[in-house]
Coordinates of C-alpha atoms and ligand atoms in Angstrom, one line a residue:
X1 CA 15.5 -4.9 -2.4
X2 CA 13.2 -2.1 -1.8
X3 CA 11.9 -0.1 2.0
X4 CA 8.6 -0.4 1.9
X5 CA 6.2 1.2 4.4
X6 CA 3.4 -1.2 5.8
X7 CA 0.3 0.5 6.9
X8 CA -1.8 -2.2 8.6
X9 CA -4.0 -1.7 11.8
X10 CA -4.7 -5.9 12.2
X11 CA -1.6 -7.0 13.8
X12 CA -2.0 -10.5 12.2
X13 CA -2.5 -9.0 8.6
X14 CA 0.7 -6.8 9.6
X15 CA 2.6 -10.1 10.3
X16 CA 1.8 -11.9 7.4
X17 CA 3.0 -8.9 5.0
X18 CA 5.5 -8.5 7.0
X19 CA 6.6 -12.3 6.4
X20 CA 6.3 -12.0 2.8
X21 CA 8.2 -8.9 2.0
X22 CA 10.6 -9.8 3.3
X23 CA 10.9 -13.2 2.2
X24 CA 11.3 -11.2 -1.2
X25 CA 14.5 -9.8 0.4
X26 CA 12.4 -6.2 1.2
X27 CA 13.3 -4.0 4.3
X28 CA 9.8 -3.3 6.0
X29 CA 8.8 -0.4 8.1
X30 CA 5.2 -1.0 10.0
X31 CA 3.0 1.6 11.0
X32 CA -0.3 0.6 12.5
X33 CA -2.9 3.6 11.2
X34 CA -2.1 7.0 9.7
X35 CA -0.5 8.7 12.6
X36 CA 2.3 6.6 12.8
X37 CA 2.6 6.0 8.6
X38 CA 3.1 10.1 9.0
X39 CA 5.1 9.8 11.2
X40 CA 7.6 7.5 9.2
X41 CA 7.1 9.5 6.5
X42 CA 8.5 12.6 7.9
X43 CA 11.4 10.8 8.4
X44 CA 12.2 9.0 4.9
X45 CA 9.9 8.2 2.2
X46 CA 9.6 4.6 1.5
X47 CA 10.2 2.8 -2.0
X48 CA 6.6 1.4 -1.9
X49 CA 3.5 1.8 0.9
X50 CA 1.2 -1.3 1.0
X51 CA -2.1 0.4 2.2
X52 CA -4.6 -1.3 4.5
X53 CA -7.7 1.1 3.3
X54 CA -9.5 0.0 6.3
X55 CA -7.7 1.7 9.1
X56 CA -8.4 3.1 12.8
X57 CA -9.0 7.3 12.7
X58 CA -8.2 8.0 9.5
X59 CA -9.0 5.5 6.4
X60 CA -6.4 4.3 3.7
X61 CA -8.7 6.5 0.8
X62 CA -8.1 9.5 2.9
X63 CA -4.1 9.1 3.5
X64 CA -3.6 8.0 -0.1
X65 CA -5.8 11.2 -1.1
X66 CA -3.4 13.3 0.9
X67 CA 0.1 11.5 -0.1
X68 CA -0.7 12.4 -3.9
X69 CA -1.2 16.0 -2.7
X70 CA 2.7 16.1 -1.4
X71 CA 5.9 16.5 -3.8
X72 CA 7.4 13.8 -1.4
X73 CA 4.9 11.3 -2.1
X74 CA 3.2 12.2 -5.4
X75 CA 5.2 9.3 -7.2
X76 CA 5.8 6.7 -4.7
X77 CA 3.4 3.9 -5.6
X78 CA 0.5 2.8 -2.7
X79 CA -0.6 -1.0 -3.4
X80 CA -3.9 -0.8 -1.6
X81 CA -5.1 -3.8 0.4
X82 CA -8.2 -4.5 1.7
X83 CA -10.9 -7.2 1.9
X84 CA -13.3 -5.8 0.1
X85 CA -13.5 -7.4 -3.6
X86 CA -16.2 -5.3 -4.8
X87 CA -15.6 -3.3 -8.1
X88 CA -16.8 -0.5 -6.7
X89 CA -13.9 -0.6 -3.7
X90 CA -11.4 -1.2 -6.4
X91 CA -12.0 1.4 -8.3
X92 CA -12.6 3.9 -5.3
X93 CA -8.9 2.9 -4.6
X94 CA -7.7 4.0 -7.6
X95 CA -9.5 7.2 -7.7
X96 CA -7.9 7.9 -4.4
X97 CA -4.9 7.6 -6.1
X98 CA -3.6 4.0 -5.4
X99 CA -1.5 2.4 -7.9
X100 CA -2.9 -1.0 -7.6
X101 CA -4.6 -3.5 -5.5
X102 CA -4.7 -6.6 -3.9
X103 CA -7.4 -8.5 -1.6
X104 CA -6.9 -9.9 1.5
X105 CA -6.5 -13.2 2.4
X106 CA -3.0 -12.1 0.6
X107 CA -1.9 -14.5 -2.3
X108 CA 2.1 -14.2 -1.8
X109 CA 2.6 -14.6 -5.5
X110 CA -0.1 -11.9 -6.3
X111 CA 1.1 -9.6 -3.9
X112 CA 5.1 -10.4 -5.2
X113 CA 3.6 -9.7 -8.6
X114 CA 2.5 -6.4 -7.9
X115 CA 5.2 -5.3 -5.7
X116 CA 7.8 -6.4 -8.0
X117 CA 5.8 -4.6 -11.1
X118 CA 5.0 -1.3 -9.4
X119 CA 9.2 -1.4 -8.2
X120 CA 10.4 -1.8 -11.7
X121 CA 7.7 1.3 -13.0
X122 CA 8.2 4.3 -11.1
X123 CA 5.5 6.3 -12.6
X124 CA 3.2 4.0 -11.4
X125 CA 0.9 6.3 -9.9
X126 CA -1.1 6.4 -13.7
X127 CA -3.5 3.8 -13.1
X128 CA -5.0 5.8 -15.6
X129 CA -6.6 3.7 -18.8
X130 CA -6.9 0.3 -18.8
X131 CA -5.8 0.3 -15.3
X132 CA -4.2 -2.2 -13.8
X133 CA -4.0 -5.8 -13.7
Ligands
MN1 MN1 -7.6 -2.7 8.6

């Protein structure tokens, strides 16, 4: 079992997460745009953050840039969601410094996947060559 920090503006898409998590036996703290992932964050860092990119104020790219800039948060590995499946916004995720990525409509079993892999590797934040898969 692992805390992981939900950052999700669409309430349904927050549900849903929500639901699977912690149908995987995960403890899950939401937070509906940056101000309020922040805000958790300044009072525990989480095993995992699953990053909506597209967010209210400021955007998923843009809190991931700065989480990899803190000692706190350097290590802790961001799954990035979003619905867009373009390479381009794939790979613009990892150069923010996400350690993977998954595409909405969530796949329970792809998300479980990745959650479970980036968990068991904590220097996940090297999606470095070959990145991930
Ligand atoms: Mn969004």
């Amino acid at each position: 079992m692992a805390r992981i920090l939900v950052v999700e503006d669409n309430v349904q898409n927050l549900k849903l997460a929500a639901l699977l998590l912690r149908s995987d036996g995960h403890e899950i703290v939401p937070a509906a745009d940056a101000r309020e992932a922040e805000e958790a964050l300044s009072r525990s860092v989480p095993d995992l953050i699953l990053m909506d990119l597209g967010l209210p104020g400021k955007d998923g790219y843009t809190l991931t840039r700065e989480l990899r800039q803190r000692a706190t948060t350097h290590d802790t590995p961001i799954l990035a969601v979003t619905s867009f499946a373009m390479k381009g916004d794939r790979e613009r995720a990892l150069e923010a410094g996400c350690s993977d990525y998954v595409t909405k409509p969530i796949d329970r079993t792809d998300l479980l996947r990745r959650v479970h892999r980036l968990l068991g590797s904590p220097s996940s934040a090297a999606a470095a060559p070959g990145g991930p898969v």
